[in-house]
XYZ file of C-alpha atoms in Angstrom:
382
model
C 94.347 90.759 116.820
C 97.052 93.676 117.507
C 100.389 92.443 118.376
C 101.419 92.392 121.841
C 97.665 92.392 123.366
C 97.361 88.146 124.224
C 101.010 88.818 125.030
C 99.614 90.904 127.354
C 97.086 89.553 128.585
C 98.168 85.496 128.901
C 101.647 86.809 129.553
C 105.571 87.732 128.137
C 107.237 86.300 125.444
C 109.405 83.587 126.756
C 111.879 85.431 128.667
C 110.500 88.738 128.278
C 109.321 91.131 130.302
C 105.954 92.611 130.517
C 105.343 96.493 130.936
C 102.304 98.737 131.694
C 102.430 101.795 132.090
C 99.792 103.585 133.505
C 97.889 107.219 132.430
C 95.208 108.936 133.976
C 94.817 111.598 131.018
C 93.790 110.826 127.674
C 95.151 113.125 125.404
C 97.480 115.477 125.342
C 101.617 114.696 125.862
C 101.255 112.630 128.849
C 99.874 109.857 127.118
C 101.901 110.280 124.419
C 104.858 109.440 126.430
C 103.506 106.611 128.308
C 102.123 105.545 124.564
C 105.918 106.588 123.177
C 107.647 104.605 125.876
C 105.266 101.190 125.695
C 105.879 101.370 121.580
C 109.733 101.456 121.551
C 109.904 99.393 124.558
C 107.302 96.653 122.249
C 110.120 97.439 119.281
C 112.757 95.911 121.927
C 110.711 93.151 122.475
C 108.727 93.494 125.863
C 104.647 93.207 126.077
C 104.357 96.269 126.170
C 100.198 97.581 127.282
C 99.034 101.104 128.164
C 96.560 101.754 130.752
C 94.275 105.011 130.687
C 90.421 106.881 130.521
C 88.252 106.757 127.416
C 89.259 109.253 124.271
C 92.459 107.587 124.310
C 92.431 105.556 121.234
C 90.509 108.263 119.363
C 93.529 110.371 120.119
C 96.262 108.232 119.152
C 97.801 107.382 115.460
C 95.731 104.763 114.294
C 99.354 102.707 113.334
C 100.454 103.296 117.208
C 97.260 100.596 118.236
C 98.175 97.847 115.845
C 101.593 97.819 117.811
C 100.740 98.821 121.287
C 97.993 97.833 123.859
C 95.870 100.653 124.473
C 93.048 100.302 126.687
C 90.186 102.865 128.008
C 90.015 101.140 131.726
C 90.646 104.095 134.119
C 87.426 105.737 134.865
C 86.433 109.121 133.126
C 87.163 112.372 135.915
C 84.548 113.522 137.908
C 82.306 116.546 136.680
C 81.199 118.026 139.724
C 82.870 120.854 141.514
C 83.727 122.124 145.575
C 83.022 119.097 147.937
C 81.092 117.160 146.424
C 84.418 117.119 143.315
C 86.186 116.185 146.133
C 84.951 113.939 147.946
C 83.975 112.269 143.950
C 87.618 112.365 143.660
C 88.736 110.336 146.286
C 86.282 107.905 145.846
C 87.626 107.761 142.286
C 90.664 106.655 143.192
C 90.154 104.009 144.645
C 88.594 102.506 141.922
C 91.249 103.613 139.729
C 93.853 101.664 142.566
C 91.265 98.395 142.253
C 90.699 98.788 137.896
C 94.547 99.154 137.183
C 95.478 95.993 139.871
C 93.023 94.150 138.456
C 94.582 94.488 134.842
C 97.937 94.639 135.824
C 97.874 90.903 137.906
C 96.369 89.389 134.105
C 100.113 89.293 132.641
C 102.288 86.191 133.875
C 105.887 86.353 135.079
C 107.926 89.792 136.149
C 107.186 92.948 135.029
C 106.820 96.736 135.685
C 104.052 99.146 136.075
C 104.645 102.642 135.004
C 103.002 105.204 136.422
C 103.038 108.292 133.897
C 101.855 110.980 136.273
C 101.795 111.067 140.235
C 98.011 110.090 140.945
C 97.656 107.022 142.991
C 99.186 107.998 146.750
C 99.714 104.110 147.510
C 101.728 102.945 143.421
C 102.587 99.862 145.143
C 98.891 98.670 145.309
C 98.611 99.063 141.587
C 100.202 95.482 141.936
C 97.929 94.022 143.315
C 99.629 91.717 145.309
C 101.612 90.583 142.666
C 105.342 90.595 142.320
C 107.128 92.815 140.276
C 107.929 96.812 140.201
C 106.703 100.274 140.392
C 108.170 103.088 138.405
C 107.064 106.583 138.374
C 108.040 109.655 135.705
C 107.647 112.938 137.458
C 107.912 114.895 135.050
C 107.367 118.088 137.628
C 109.132 117.825 140.789
C 107.989 121.785 141.666
C 104.220 121.269 140.309
C 103.016 124.357 138.190
C 101.024 127.413 139.653
C 97.359 127.133 139.562
C 94.751 130.024 139.399
C 92.481 127.614 141.665
C 92.702 126.427 145.596
C 90.096 124.837 146.300
C 89.372 121.347 148.148
C 89.524 119.606 145.275
C 93.081 121.156 143.690
C 94.397 120.354 147.102
C 93.146 116.933 147.436
C 95.059 116.765 143.773
C 98.629 117.745 145.436
C 98.378 116.109 148.233
C 97.909 113.163 146.640
C 100.532 113.660 144.264
C 102.894 114.305 146.532
C 102.129 110.924 148.495
C 102.995 109.623 145.047
C 106.211 111.203 144.571
C 107.439 109.887 148.288
C 106.120 106.613 147.921
C 108.888 104.200 147.832
C 108.945 103.430 144.598
C 112.342 104.232 142.096
C 111.902 107.313 140.272
C 112.261 108.415 136.729
C 113.164 112.190 135.838
C 113.933 114.430 132.471
C 116.618 116.785 133.520
C 119.287 116.949 136.189
C 117.934 119.874 137.709
C 115.012 117.845 138.576
C 116.805 114.876 140.225
C 118.678 117.379 142.330
C 115.619 118.916 142.996
C 114.324 115.192 144.613
C 117.917 115.453 146.142
C 117.483 118.518 148.187
C 113.970 116.505 148.862
C 115.670 113.045 150.766
C 114.888 111.130 147.365
C 116.863 109.907 144.538
C 115.761 109.440 141.089
C 117.353 108.062 137.818
C 117.611 111.153 135.018
C 117.316 109.891 131.612
C 117.031 112.846 128.129
C 113.373 113.856 127.283
C 113.078 112.940 122.933
C 109.791 114.146 121.321
C 107.492 111.766 121.786
C 105.192 113.268 118.168
C 108.412 112.261 116.644
C 107.704 108.482 116.965
C 104.651 108.471 117.181
C 103.719 109.873 114.181
C 107.148 108.506 112.723
C 107.772 111.443 110.980
C 111.138 113.394 110.625
C 112.616 115.820 108.486
C 114.893 114.091 105.746
C 118.637 115.556 106.173
C 119.287 115.713 103.123
C 116.211 117.344 102.084
C 115.379 114.472 99.423
C 111.639 114.837 100.680
C 111.380 118.655 100.081
C 112.222 121.843 102.888
C 108.925 122.286 104.909
C 107.430 125.498 104.106
C 108.495 128.057 106.897
C 106.328 130.126 107.983
C 106.005 134.022 108.964
C 103.867 133.101 111.709
C 105.627 132.636 115.276
C 103.591 129.723 117.729
C 103.093 128.979 121.279
C 101.647 125.986 121.819
C 101.329 122.772 124.737
C 99.134 123.308 127.602
C 97.782 126.747 128.195
C 98.655 127.324 132.422
C 99.686 130.493 133.617
C 103.933 129.431 133.961
C 103.865 129.037 130.458
C 103.874 133.322 129.675
C 101.358 133.721 126.707
C 100.559 136.858 127.732
C 104.227 138.196 127.241
C 104.063 136.017 124.051
C 101.152 137.604 123.131
C 101.825 141.634 124.175
C 105.223 140.926 122.651
C 103.271 140.145 119.117
C 100.906 143.288 118.822
C 104.384 145.129 120.088
C 106.176 143.996 116.710
C 103.556 143.270 114.656
C 104.052 139.640 114.171
C 101.758 137.165 113.081
C 101.144 134.608 116.698
C 99.208 131.690 116.905
C 99.004 130.487 120.414
C 97.584 126.459 120.456
C 96.575 124.172 122.639
C 94.609 122.479 125.879
C 93.945 124.747 128.406
C 94.333 123.602 132.197
C 92.891 126.611 134.144
C 90.011 128.696 133.499
C 90.791 131.589 134.857
C 93.289 132.215 133.116
C 92.385 130.959 129.829
C 89.201 133.454 130.264
C 91.845 136.231 130.879
C 93.872 135.433 128.136
C 90.847 135.474 126.128
C 90.724 138.813 127.276
C 93.262 140.141 126.119
C 93.258 139.540 122.248
C 90.396 141.101 121.575
C 91.222 143.168 118.453
C 95.311 142.329 118.286
C 95.221 139.777 115.459
C 96.767 137.242 117.882
C 94.758 133.666 117.305
C 94.204 131.412 120.461
C 92.553 127.910 120.451
C 91.512 126.269 123.450
C 91.796 122.916 122.110
C 94.298 119.282 122.044
C 96.491 119.100 119.024
C 97.452 115.698 117.301
C 100.686 114.637 117.545
C 100.988 115.217 113.557
C 99.595 118.248 113.467
C 101.787 119.692 116.153
C 105.277 117.990 114.146
C 103.396 120.291 111.215
C 102.999 123.674 112.970
C 106.248 123.476 114.902
C 108.082 123.002 111.424
C 105.620 125.123 109.527
C 106.197 128.326 112.080
C 108.549 131.192 111.850
C 109.485 130.727 115.364
C 108.172 128.477 118.426
C 107.438 130.911 121.374
C 108.513 129.760 125.217
C 108.122 132.384 127.188
C 107.657 130.652 130.428
C 108.396 132.759 133.464
C 108.188 129.799 136.160
C 109.070 126.029 135.125
C 111.468 123.919 137.126
C 111.864 120.645 134.323
C 111.970 120.126 130.962
C 109.758 120.936 127.549
C 108.371 118.312 126.004
C 107.905 121.286 123.296
C 111.504 122.191 123.660
C 112.624 118.374 122.579
C 110.575 118.173 119.595
C 111.524 122.109 118.275
C 115.508 120.644 118.969
C 114.919 117.650 117.294
C 113.353 118.820 114.358
C 115.277 121.707 113.772
C 112.973 124.817 113.897
C 113.959 127.527 114.940
C 112.581 128.850 119.136
C 112.951 131.592 121.233
C 113.042 130.880 124.594
C 112.819 132.525 128.221
C 116.262 131.912 129.586
C 115.566 129.227 133.602
C 117.530 127.059 134.453
C 116.014 123.721 133.894
C 115.688 124.717 129.837
C 119.389 126.013 129.165
C 120.458 122.747 130.629
C 118.269 120.565 127.947
C 119.096 123.117 125.197
C 122.659 123.758 125.545
C 124.020 125.876 122.833
C 122.185 124.556 119.576
C 122.209 127.282 117.579
C 118.557 127.742 117.103
C 117.453 128.864 120.372
C 117.860 132.359 121.160
C 117.555 132.902 124.799
C 115.415 135.989 126.574
C 114.721 137.275 129.883
C 111.871 135.847 131.266
C 108.717 138.136 131.267
C 110.842 141.042 129.361
C 108.173 141.902 126.410
C 110.545 144.219 125.156
C 113.510 141.500 124.830
C 111.106 138.767 122.913
C 110.007 141.130 120.829
C 113.276 142.110 119.573
C 114.273 138.473 119.387
C 111.102 137.868 117.077
C 111.755 140.946 114.879
C 115.239 139.730 114.822
C 114.307 136.228 113.815
C 111.542 136.723 111.402
C 114.108 139.338 109.583
C 117.222 136.343 109.760
C 116.925 133.761 106.422
C 115.874 130.018 107.323
C 118.911 128.682 108.896
C 120.061 124.893 107.301
C 119.256 122.811 110.133
C 115.461 124.694 109.439
C 114.816 123.607 106.088
C 116.280 120.197 106.658
C 116.209 119.161 110.079
C 118.370 116.472 111.479
C 118.882 112.929 111.604
C 117.435 111.654 114.439
C 117.501 107.949 115.268
C 113.766 108.280 116.520
C 113.513 105.065 118.582
C 117.664 104.654 119.880
C 116.143 108.242 121.201
C 113.808 105.970 123.529
C 116.273 103.378 123.923
C 117.957 104.705 127.251
C 114.525 105.053 128.507
C 112.900 102.131 127.981
C 116.343 100.417 129.169
C 115.553 102.562 132.855
C 112.407 101.502 132.902
C 112.654 97.970 132.993
C 116.431 97.922 134.582
């Protein structure tokens, strides 16, 4: 039996808190972030559990499942469209509230339900009437733009806003996010954003170089969710203009935008892969790239990709947006360019391609991964 399963189902160890992290996304950055919090909490003595949809256990690294109880109990999302999809979504929200509340009622004592995404319009119902606290991670106070404006998307936005404005404690990454909420009359606790993939994969570059320097390739990389505000079309144009290799990899969340990108890359030599990337492969691709591109056109949050890039010491070329400036600070491996400026990005890529790897790119930097997550766990369990 995995450590923590009996503790969470039957009650916390004497004096230890319990934590149930609710993550309605089973692959990608959200489930990695949710599981990393649960893993770090378990290592600090809490009884930790993740409730999610089918597919998470196959996606997450197997060793993580020995420490964290990941349960695929939230039903799959409907695959219908239009009015039928909107009605199905509304019905599923009721089912999900009840399902999650039933699982949360099982641990004894007091604890915390942490909602990884603002999906549930009445988050306190997730407690199922028992004692405890509900907290919400707000990754994107300003929602990402999408080309979909249908009824189901409008319902998703409304339920998301209802969750964000509910009477719960909010946790954000970045002061800009906290200020945005404050402007709406909402309070939040700010914590930094460490890289989940490093904790889950359990691999960090050795700063002494004893394990050997990672291979630094010639190609550039765009990695992460593929959505309109990520400026992937800018990266493609810049790569073509400068004659650079470019790999774009990540799961597309906007079919119309993906179709546009597929048409753009035809005959260019740019490689586009619409797929989820595991934590270990995510780490390997970043370490093996010449530089990671974040040519975002609009972004008000902190970036999980940038967190990983900074922690392993890889080079990056990043849009000069306030939230990303705050996150990167004066790190010498980051080159800032004006958003949506193809020429500036192409020039920066040419400059980086001609420069030798920096010492940090060769060796990475020493990072205490568990310590990096401790502040988040303290905020969650406080």
